[in-house]
Short mmCIF file of C-alpha atoms and ligand atoms in Angstrom, two decimals:
data_model
loop_
_atom_site.label_atom_id
_atom_site.label_comp_id
_atom_site.label_asym_id
_atom_site.label_seq_id
_atom_site.Cartn_x
_atom_site.Cartn_y
_atom_site.Cartn_z
CA UNK A 19 23.91 5.17 0.84
CA UNK A 20 23.45 2.34 -1.73
CA UNK A 21 20.16 2.56 -3.57
CA UNK A 22 17.75 -0.31 -2.94
CA UNK A 23 16.92 -2.14 -6.17
CA UNK A 24 13.36 -1.88 -7.41
CA UNK A 25 11.61 -5.19 -6.69
CA UNK A 26 10.13 -7.14 -9.56
CA UNK A 27 6.75 -8.78 -10.01
CA UNK A 28 6.10 -11.90 -12.07
CA UNK A 29 3.32 -11.84 -14.59
CA UNK A 30 1.36 -15.09 -15.10
CA UNK A 31 3.46 -15.99 -18.18
CA UNK A 32 6.69 -15.72 -16.17
CA UNK A 33 7.82 -12.30 -17.49
CA UNK A 34 9.09 -10.07 -14.69
CA UNK A 35 8.47 -6.33 -14.52
CA UNK A 36 9.52 -3.51 -12.20
CA UNK A 37 7.06 -3.20 -9.31
CA UNK A 38 7.45 0.59 -9.46
CA UNK A 39 6.70 2.12 -12.85
CA UNK A 40 5.62 5.45 -14.27
CA UNK A 41 2.16 6.75 -15.20
CA UNK A 42 1.48 9.26 -17.98
CA UNK A 43 -2.08 10.52 -17.52
CA UNK A 44 -2.25 14.29 -18.22
CA UNK A 45 1.11 14.23 -19.98
CA UNK A 46 0.83 15.77 -23.45
CA UNK A 47 -1.96 18.14 -22.51
CA UNK A 48 0.21 21.23 -22.71
CA UNK A 49 2.80 21.61 -25.48
CA UNK A 50 4.90 23.84 -23.21
CA UNK A 51 5.44 20.96 -20.76
CA UNK A 52 6.48 18.37 -23.34
CA UNK A 53 10.25 18.70 -22.84
CA UNK A 54 9.86 18.49 -19.06
CA UNK A 55 7.64 15.41 -19.32
CA UNK A 56 10.11 13.67 -21.63
CA UNK A 57 13.00 14.50 -19.29
CA UNK A 58 11.05 13.15 -16.30
CA UNK A 59 10.21 9.86 -18.04
CA UNK A 60 13.84 9.40 -19.09
CA UNK A 61 15.07 10.15 -15.58
CA UNK A 62 12.61 7.61 -14.21
CA UNK A 63 13.94 4.95 -16.56
CA UNK A 64 17.52 5.79 -15.60
CA UNK A 65 16.44 5.11 -12.00
CA UNK A 66 14.94 1.75 -12.92
CA UNK A 67 11.25 2.65 -13.31
CA UNK A 68 11.06 0.84 -16.62
CA UNK A 69 7.36 -0.03 -16.72
CA UNK A 70 5.58 2.82 -18.52
CA UNK A 71 1.80 3.06 -18.33
CA UNK A 72 -0.04 5.00 -21.02
CA UNK A 73 -3.29 4.86 -23.02
CA UNK A 74 -4.75 5.98 -26.32
CA UNK A 75 -7.07 8.17 -24.24
CA UNK A 76 -4.39 10.27 -22.58
CA UNK A 77 -4.25 13.68 -24.24
CA UNK A 78 -5.97 12.09 -27.25
CA UNK A 79 -2.86 10.03 -28.06
CA UNK A 80 -0.23 12.68 -27.35
CA UNK A 81 0.89 10.94 -24.15
CA UNK A 82 1.76 7.88 -26.28
CA UNK A 83 3.71 10.14 -28.64
CA UNK A 84 5.64 11.50 -25.68
CA UNK A 85 6.49 7.97 -24.55
CA UNK A 86 7.64 7.18 -28.09
CA UNK A 87 9.83 10.26 -28.23
CA UNK A 88 11.21 9.82 -24.71
CA UNK A 89 12.37 6.27 -25.36
CA UNK A 90 13.33 6.37 -29.05
CA UNK A 91 16.42 4.16 -29.30
CA UNK A 92 15.74 2.66 -25.84
CA UNK A 93 12.75 0.48 -26.69
CA UNK A 94 14.27 -2.70 -25.29
CA UNK A 95 14.82 -1.09 -21.88
CA UNK A 96 11.14 -0.39 -21.25
CA UNK A 97 7.97 -2.37 -20.70
CA UNK A 98 5.07 -0.55 -22.36
CA UNK A 99 1.53 -0.83 -21.03
CA UNK A 100 -1.15 0.85 -23.13
CA UNK A 101 -4.94 0.68 -23.28
CA UNK A 102 -7.74 0.54 -25.79
CA UNK A 103 -10.83 2.66 -25.11
CA UNK A 104 -14.01 0.62 -24.62
CA UNK A 105 -15.73 2.35 -27.55
CA UNK A 106 -12.95 1.05 -29.81
CA UNK A 107 -12.85 -2.42 -28.29
CA UNK A 108 -14.71 -4.31 -31.01
CA UNK A 109 -12.94 -7.08 -32.93
CA UNK A 110 -11.75 -4.77 -35.72
CA UNK A 111 -11.70 -1.57 -33.67
CA UNK A 112 -9.23 -3.00 -31.14
CA UNK A 113 -6.79 -3.95 -33.89
CA UNK A 114 -7.07 -0.53 -35.55
CA UNK A 115 -6.63 1.25 -32.19
CA UNK A 116 -3.56 -0.84 -31.39
CA UNK A 117 -2.01 -0.04 -34.77
CA UNK A 118 -2.53 3.70 -34.14
CA UNK A 119 -0.94 3.34 -30.70
CA UNK A 120 2.06 1.48 -32.14
CA UNK A 121 2.69 4.36 -34.57
CA UNK A 122 2.49 6.99 -31.84
CA UNK A 123 4.72 4.89 -29.57
CA UNK A 124 7.25 4.42 -32.42
CA UNK A 125 7.39 0.68 -31.79
CA UNK A 126 6.35 -2.60 -33.35
CA UNK A 127 4.88 -4.12 -30.15
CA UNK A 128 3.13 -3.24 -26.90
CA UNK A 129 4.22 -5.40 -23.96
CA UNK A 130 0.85 -5.36 -22.20
CA UNK A 131 -2.36 -4.11 -23.81
CA UNK A 132 -5.37 -3.44 -21.58
CA UNK A 133 -9.06 -2.88 -22.07
CA UNK A 134 -9.35 0.50 -20.28
CA UNK A 135 -12.76 -0.23 -18.76
CA UNK A 136 -15.84 -2.25 -19.64
CA UNK A 137 -18.03 -0.76 -22.33
CA UNK A 138 -20.51 -1.75 -25.03
CA UNK A 139 -18.54 -4.25 -27.15
CA UNK A 140 -18.81 -7.92 -26.19
CA UNK A 141 -15.86 -8.99 -24.06
CA UNK A 142 -15.44 -12.08 -26.27
CA UNK A 143 -14.83 -9.81 -29.29
CA UNK A 144 -12.16 -7.80 -27.48
CA UNK A 145 -10.46 -11.03 -26.40
CA UNK A 146 -10.59 -12.35 -29.98
CA UNK A 147 -8.88 -9.13 -31.13
CA UNK A 148 -6.23 -9.47 -28.40
CA UNK A 149 -5.55 -13.05 -29.59
CA UNK A 150 -5.07 -11.81 -33.17
CA UNK A 151 -2.75 -9.03 -31.98
CA UNK A 152 -0.64 -11.55 -30.04
CA UNK A 153 -0.50 -13.90 -33.04
CA UNK A 154 0.66 -10.99 -35.23
CA UNK A 155 3.32 -9.94 -32.70
CA UNK A 156 1.74 -6.51 -32.13
CA UNK A 157 1.14 -7.10 -28.43
CA UNK A 158 2.93 -9.47 -26.11
CA UNK A 159 0.08 -10.05 -23.68
CA UNK A 160 -3.22 -8.50 -22.62
CA UNK A 161 -5.05 -7.49 -19.47
CA UNK A 162 -7.91 -5.39 -18.20
CA UNK A 163 -8.49 -2.25 -16.17
CA UNK A 164 -11.28 -1.16 -13.84
CA UNK A 165 -12.71 -4.68 -13.72
CA UNK A 166 -14.65 -5.52 -10.56
CA UNK A 167 -14.83 -9.07 -9.18
CA UNK A 168 -17.92 -10.00 -11.20
CA UNK A 169 -16.25 -8.70 -14.38
CA UNK A 170 -13.22 -10.86 -13.62
CA UNK A 171 -15.44 -13.91 -13.07
CA UNK A 172 -17.05 -13.30 -16.45
CA UNK A 173 -13.61 -12.89 -18.02
CA UNK A 174 -12.30 -16.09 -16.47
CA UNK A 175 -15.38 -17.86 -17.83
CA UNK A 176 -14.36 -16.77 -21.33
CA UNK A 177 -10.59 -17.16 -21.11
CA UNK A 178 -9.23 -18.66 -17.95
CA UNK A 179 -5.56 -18.00 -18.28
CA UNK A 180 -4.83 -15.14 -20.63
CA UNK A 181 -5.28 -12.06 -18.45
CA UNK A 182 -1.95 -10.64 -17.23
CA UNK A 183 -3.17 -7.87 -14.90
CA UNK A 184 -6.12 -5.86 -13.65
CA UNK A 185 -5.21 -2.19 -13.34
CA UNK A 186 -7.43 -0.55 -10.70
CA UNK A 187 -7.63 2.38 -8.32
CA UNK A 188 -5.70 1.34 -5.22
CA UNK A 189 -4.10 3.41 -2.50
CA UNK A 190 -4.40 3.84 1.27
CA UNK A 191 -7.66 5.76 0.94
CA UNK A 192 -9.09 3.27 -1.59
CA UNK A 193 -8.80 -0.18 -0.07
CA UNK A 194 -12.19 -1.67 -0.98
CA UNK A 195 -10.56 -4.06 -3.49
CA UNK A 196 -8.88 -5.86 -0.60
CA UNK A 197 -12.20 -7.45 0.35
CA UNK A 198 -12.76 -9.62 -2.71
CA UNK A 199 -11.02 -8.45 -5.89
CA UNK A 200 -7.47 -8.78 -4.57
CA UNK A 201 -8.01 -12.31 -3.15
CA UNK A 202 -9.71 -13.42 -6.39
CA UNK A 203 -6.81 -12.12 -8.53
CA UNK A 204 -4.21 -13.48 -6.14
CA UNK A 205 -5.76 -16.95 -6.35
CA UNK A 206 -5.15 -16.79 -10.11
CA UNK A 207 -1.69 -15.19 -9.67
CA UNK A 208 -2.78 -12.08 -11.54
CA UNK A 209 -0.95 -8.97 -10.33
CA UNK A 210 -2.90 -5.84 -9.47
CA UNK A 211 -1.59 -2.66 -11.06
CA UNK A 212 -2.34 0.15 -8.62
CA UNK A 213 -3.27 3.41 -10.33
CA UNK A 214 -3.46 6.85 -8.68
CA UNK A 215 -1.26 5.49 -5.85
CA UNK A 216 -1.10 8.86 -4.10
CA UNK A 217 -4.71 9.71 -5.01
CA UNK A 218 -3.39 12.35 -7.43
CA UNK A 219 -1.78 14.17 -4.51
CA UNK A 220 -4.88 14.40 -2.29
CA UNK A 221 -3.63 11.67 0.04
CA UNK A 222 -0.55 13.61 1.02
CA UNK A 223 -2.34 16.00 3.37
CA UNK A 224 -3.40 13.18 5.70
CA UNK A 225 -2.08 13.57 9.26
CA UNK A 226 -1.29 9.86 9.83
CA UNK A 227 0.78 9.78 6.71
CA UNK A 228 2.62 12.94 7.71
CA UNK A 229 3.43 11.50 11.16
CA UNK A 230 4.90 8.30 9.76
CA UNK A 231 6.79 10.23 7.12
CA UNK A 232 8.41 12.37 9.81
CA UNK A 233 9.47 9.25 11.73
CA UNK A 234 11.17 7.87 8.61
CA UNK A 235 12.65 11.17 7.51
CA UNK A 236 10.61 10.63 4.38
CA UNK A 237 7.70 12.32 2.61
CA UNK A 238 3.99 11.32 2.77
CA UNK A 239 4.18 10.29 -0.90
CA UNK A 240 7.04 7.92 -0.14
CA UNK A 241 5.10 6.32 2.71
CA UNK A 242 1.99 5.88 0.54
CA UNK A 243 4.09 4.24 -2.19
CA UNK A 244 6.08 2.10 0.26
CA UNK A 245 2.80 0.80 1.71
CA UNK A 246 1.57 -0.25 -1.74
CA UNK A 247 4.91 -1.82 -2.64
CA UNK A 248 4.54 -4.10 0.43
CA UNK A 249 1.32 -5.58 -0.96
CA UNK A 250 1.87 -8.95 -2.62
CA UNK A 251 1.82 -8.98 -6.42
CA UNK A 252 1.19 -5.26 -6.74
CA UNK A 253 2.67 -3.01 -9.41
CA UNK A 254 2.59 0.70 -8.57
CA UNK A 255 2.54 3.42 -11.25
CA UNK A 256 2.82 6.96 -9.86
CA UNK A 257 2.91 9.76 -12.41
CA UNK A 258 5.23 12.70 -12.10
CA UNK A 259 6.62 15.18 -14.56
CA UNK A 260 8.86 16.73 -11.90
CA UNK A 261 12.44 15.49 -11.63
CA UNK A 262 12.70 15.90 -7.86
CA UNK A 263 9.48 13.94 -7.35
CA UNK A 264 10.62 11.19 -9.71
CA UNK A 265 13.67 10.69 -7.46
CA UNK A 266 11.51 10.96 -4.35
CA UNK A 267 9.07 8.33 -5.63
CA UNK A 268 11.94 6.06 -6.66
CA UNK A 269 13.42 6.27 -3.17
CA UNK A 270 10.19 4.96 -1.61
CA UNK A 271 11.55 1.50 -2.45
CA UNK A 272 14.11 1.77 0.35
CA UNK A 273 11.58 2.52 3.10
CA UNK A 274 10.83 -0.34 5.50
CA UNK A 275 7.54 0.19 7.28
CA UNK A 276 7.46 -1.56 10.66
CA UNK A 277 4.55 -3.17 12.50
CA UNK A 278 3.75 0.05 14.37
CA UNK A 279 3.60 2.00 11.08
CA UNK A 280 1.31 -0.60 9.52
CA UNK A 281 -0.98 -0.61 12.57
CA UNK A 282 -1.19 3.20 12.48
CA UNK A 283 -1.98 3.16 8.76
CA UNK A 284 -4.65 0.47 9.27
CA UNK A 285 -6.29 2.63 11.95
CA UNK A 286 -6.23 5.73 9.76
CA UNK A 287 -7.20 3.91 6.54
CA UNK A 288 -9.14 0.77 7.54
CA UNK A 289 -9.43 -2.21 5.24
CA UNK A 290 -13.10 -2.84 4.26
CA UNK A 291 -15.28 -5.15 6.36
CA UNK A 292 -17.88 -5.70 3.61
CA UNK A 293 -17.90 -5.77 -0.18
CA UNK A 294 -18.19 -2.46 -1.98
CA UNK A 295 -18.38 -1.71 -5.71
CA UNK A 296 -15.05 -0.97 -7.37
CA UNK A 297 -14.17 2.72 -7.31
CA UNK A 298 -12.79 4.44 -10.40
CA UNK A 299 -11.24 7.81 -11.20
P1 LIG B 321 -0.99 9.73 -8.97
O1 LIG B 321 -1.58 9.25 -7.68
O2 LIG B 321 0.16 9.02 -9.56
O3 LIG B 321 -0.64 11.26 -8.77
C1 LIG B 321 -0.14 12.07 -9.80
C2 LIG B 321 -0.13 13.52 -9.33
O4 LIG B 321 0.63 13.64 -8.13
C3 LIG B 321 0.48 14.48 -10.33
O5 LIG B 321 -0.24 15.70 -10.22
C4 LIG B 321 1.91 14.67 -9.83
O6 LIG B 321 2.35 15.97 -10.13
C5 LIG B 321 1.74 14.51 -8.34
N1 LIG B 321 2.90 13.86 -7.69
C6 LIG B 321 3.61 12.79 -8.12
N2 LIG B 321 4.57 12.45 -7.24
C7 LIG B 321 4.45 13.34 -6.21
C8 LIG B 321 5.17 13.51 -5.01
N3 LIG B 321 6.19 12.72 -4.66
N4 LIG B 321 4.79 14.53 -4.18
C9 LIG B 321 3.76 15.33 -4.51
N5 LIG B 321 3.05 15.22 -5.65
C10 LIG B 321 3.40 14.22 -6.49
O7 LIG B 321 -2.23 9.80 -9.98
P2 LIG B 321 -2.53 9.36 -11.47
O8 LIG B 321 -4.01 9.47 -11.60
O9 LIG B 321 -1.69 10.05 -12.45
O10 LIG B 321 -2.20 7.78 -11.47
C11 LIG B 321 -0.98 7.25 -11.90
C12 LIG B 321 -1.11 6.63 -13.28
O11 LIG B 321 -2.04 5.57 -13.28
C13 LIG B 321 -1.66 7.58 -14.34
O12 LIG B 321 -0.74 8.57 -14.73
C14 LIG B 321 -2.07 6.60 -15.40
O13 LIG B 321 -0.94 6.15 -16.13
C15 LIG B 321 -2.68 5.49 -14.54
N6 LIG B 321 -4.14 5.65 -14.35
C16 LIG B 321 -4.98 4.69 -14.90
C17 LIG B 321 -6.33 4.80 -14.77
C18 LIG B 321 -7.20 3.76 -15.39
O14 LIG B 321 -8.44 3.98 -15.49
N7 LIG B 321 -6.68 2.65 -15.82
C19 LIG B 321 -6.98 5.93 -14.07
C20 LIG B 321 -6.02 6.83 -13.45
C21 LIG B 321 -4.66 6.67 -13.60
P3 LIG B 321 3.60 16.32 -11.15
O15 LIG B 321 3.43 15.46 -12.35
O16 LIG B 321 3.40 17.76 -11.42
O17 LIG B 321 4.85 16.02 -10.37
#
């Protein structure tokens, strides 16, 4: 059977990225797993999952080192997303953090650099640092993570057009962002980057998901990913260090959910009817 191509998503500056990428949280936490993690990331790239999400926080920087090692010599094939910790996100701290990340990633530029979540430093200072990093060619563009609607409004008040994404918790069991955050970002053509798309595995035990998976001769993880991939302007970044699961996640792209599937999923995982604060993991 021919493999369905991974769809692409346009960022506000016109760059296109794979809608299905790879996460790296918890990679690098155990030296004994390093070779397996590197092999999984490379296999994912070979299958087209070229957007790689990492952060200075993950394993204290070791996840970034793993990304650097996995893609040494293949830099131009990947789109690197990394993140600065809020406690580092001052004007000078952001630049220093980015330079440390670049070293660990063995590259001269990060394609998309995010503020991991809101913290103490003034947002205007973080944005000033992002502007300097862009001017110096160290990052290509910037975005945010774990920003609720009011945070986005504040951001847009400071810099209307610069933000390239908001990376937030989004999966079938975490739909509260559909009430206001998703419409607000969509209005500005800012893609959502959905983290923990299978709720770190906890979603997979759900009966509704199992039923639909059986109907499609698929797995619950594939259905959960296929559902997210149907959402407009949504980039999905599952993490796996297991080769078989990398292939399984990749194959979610070929699954076409029909109206009956969507109705069953909406019954099992209703969209919110009122605003709720953004959830985080
Ligand atoms: P995910 O929902 O991607 O789940 C990852 C877990 O599920 C791992 O334990 C993995 O195990 C397992 N898994 C992966 N695929 C399958 C499958 N097909 N069947 C069964 N189990 C599977 O959770 P994450 O929290 O890792 O989220 C994805 C990425 O999003 C992160 O890695 C990180 O890059 C980003 N993130 C960002 C956050 C932020 O604050 N900005 C917060 C959380 C995540 P194994 O590896 O052993 O296969």
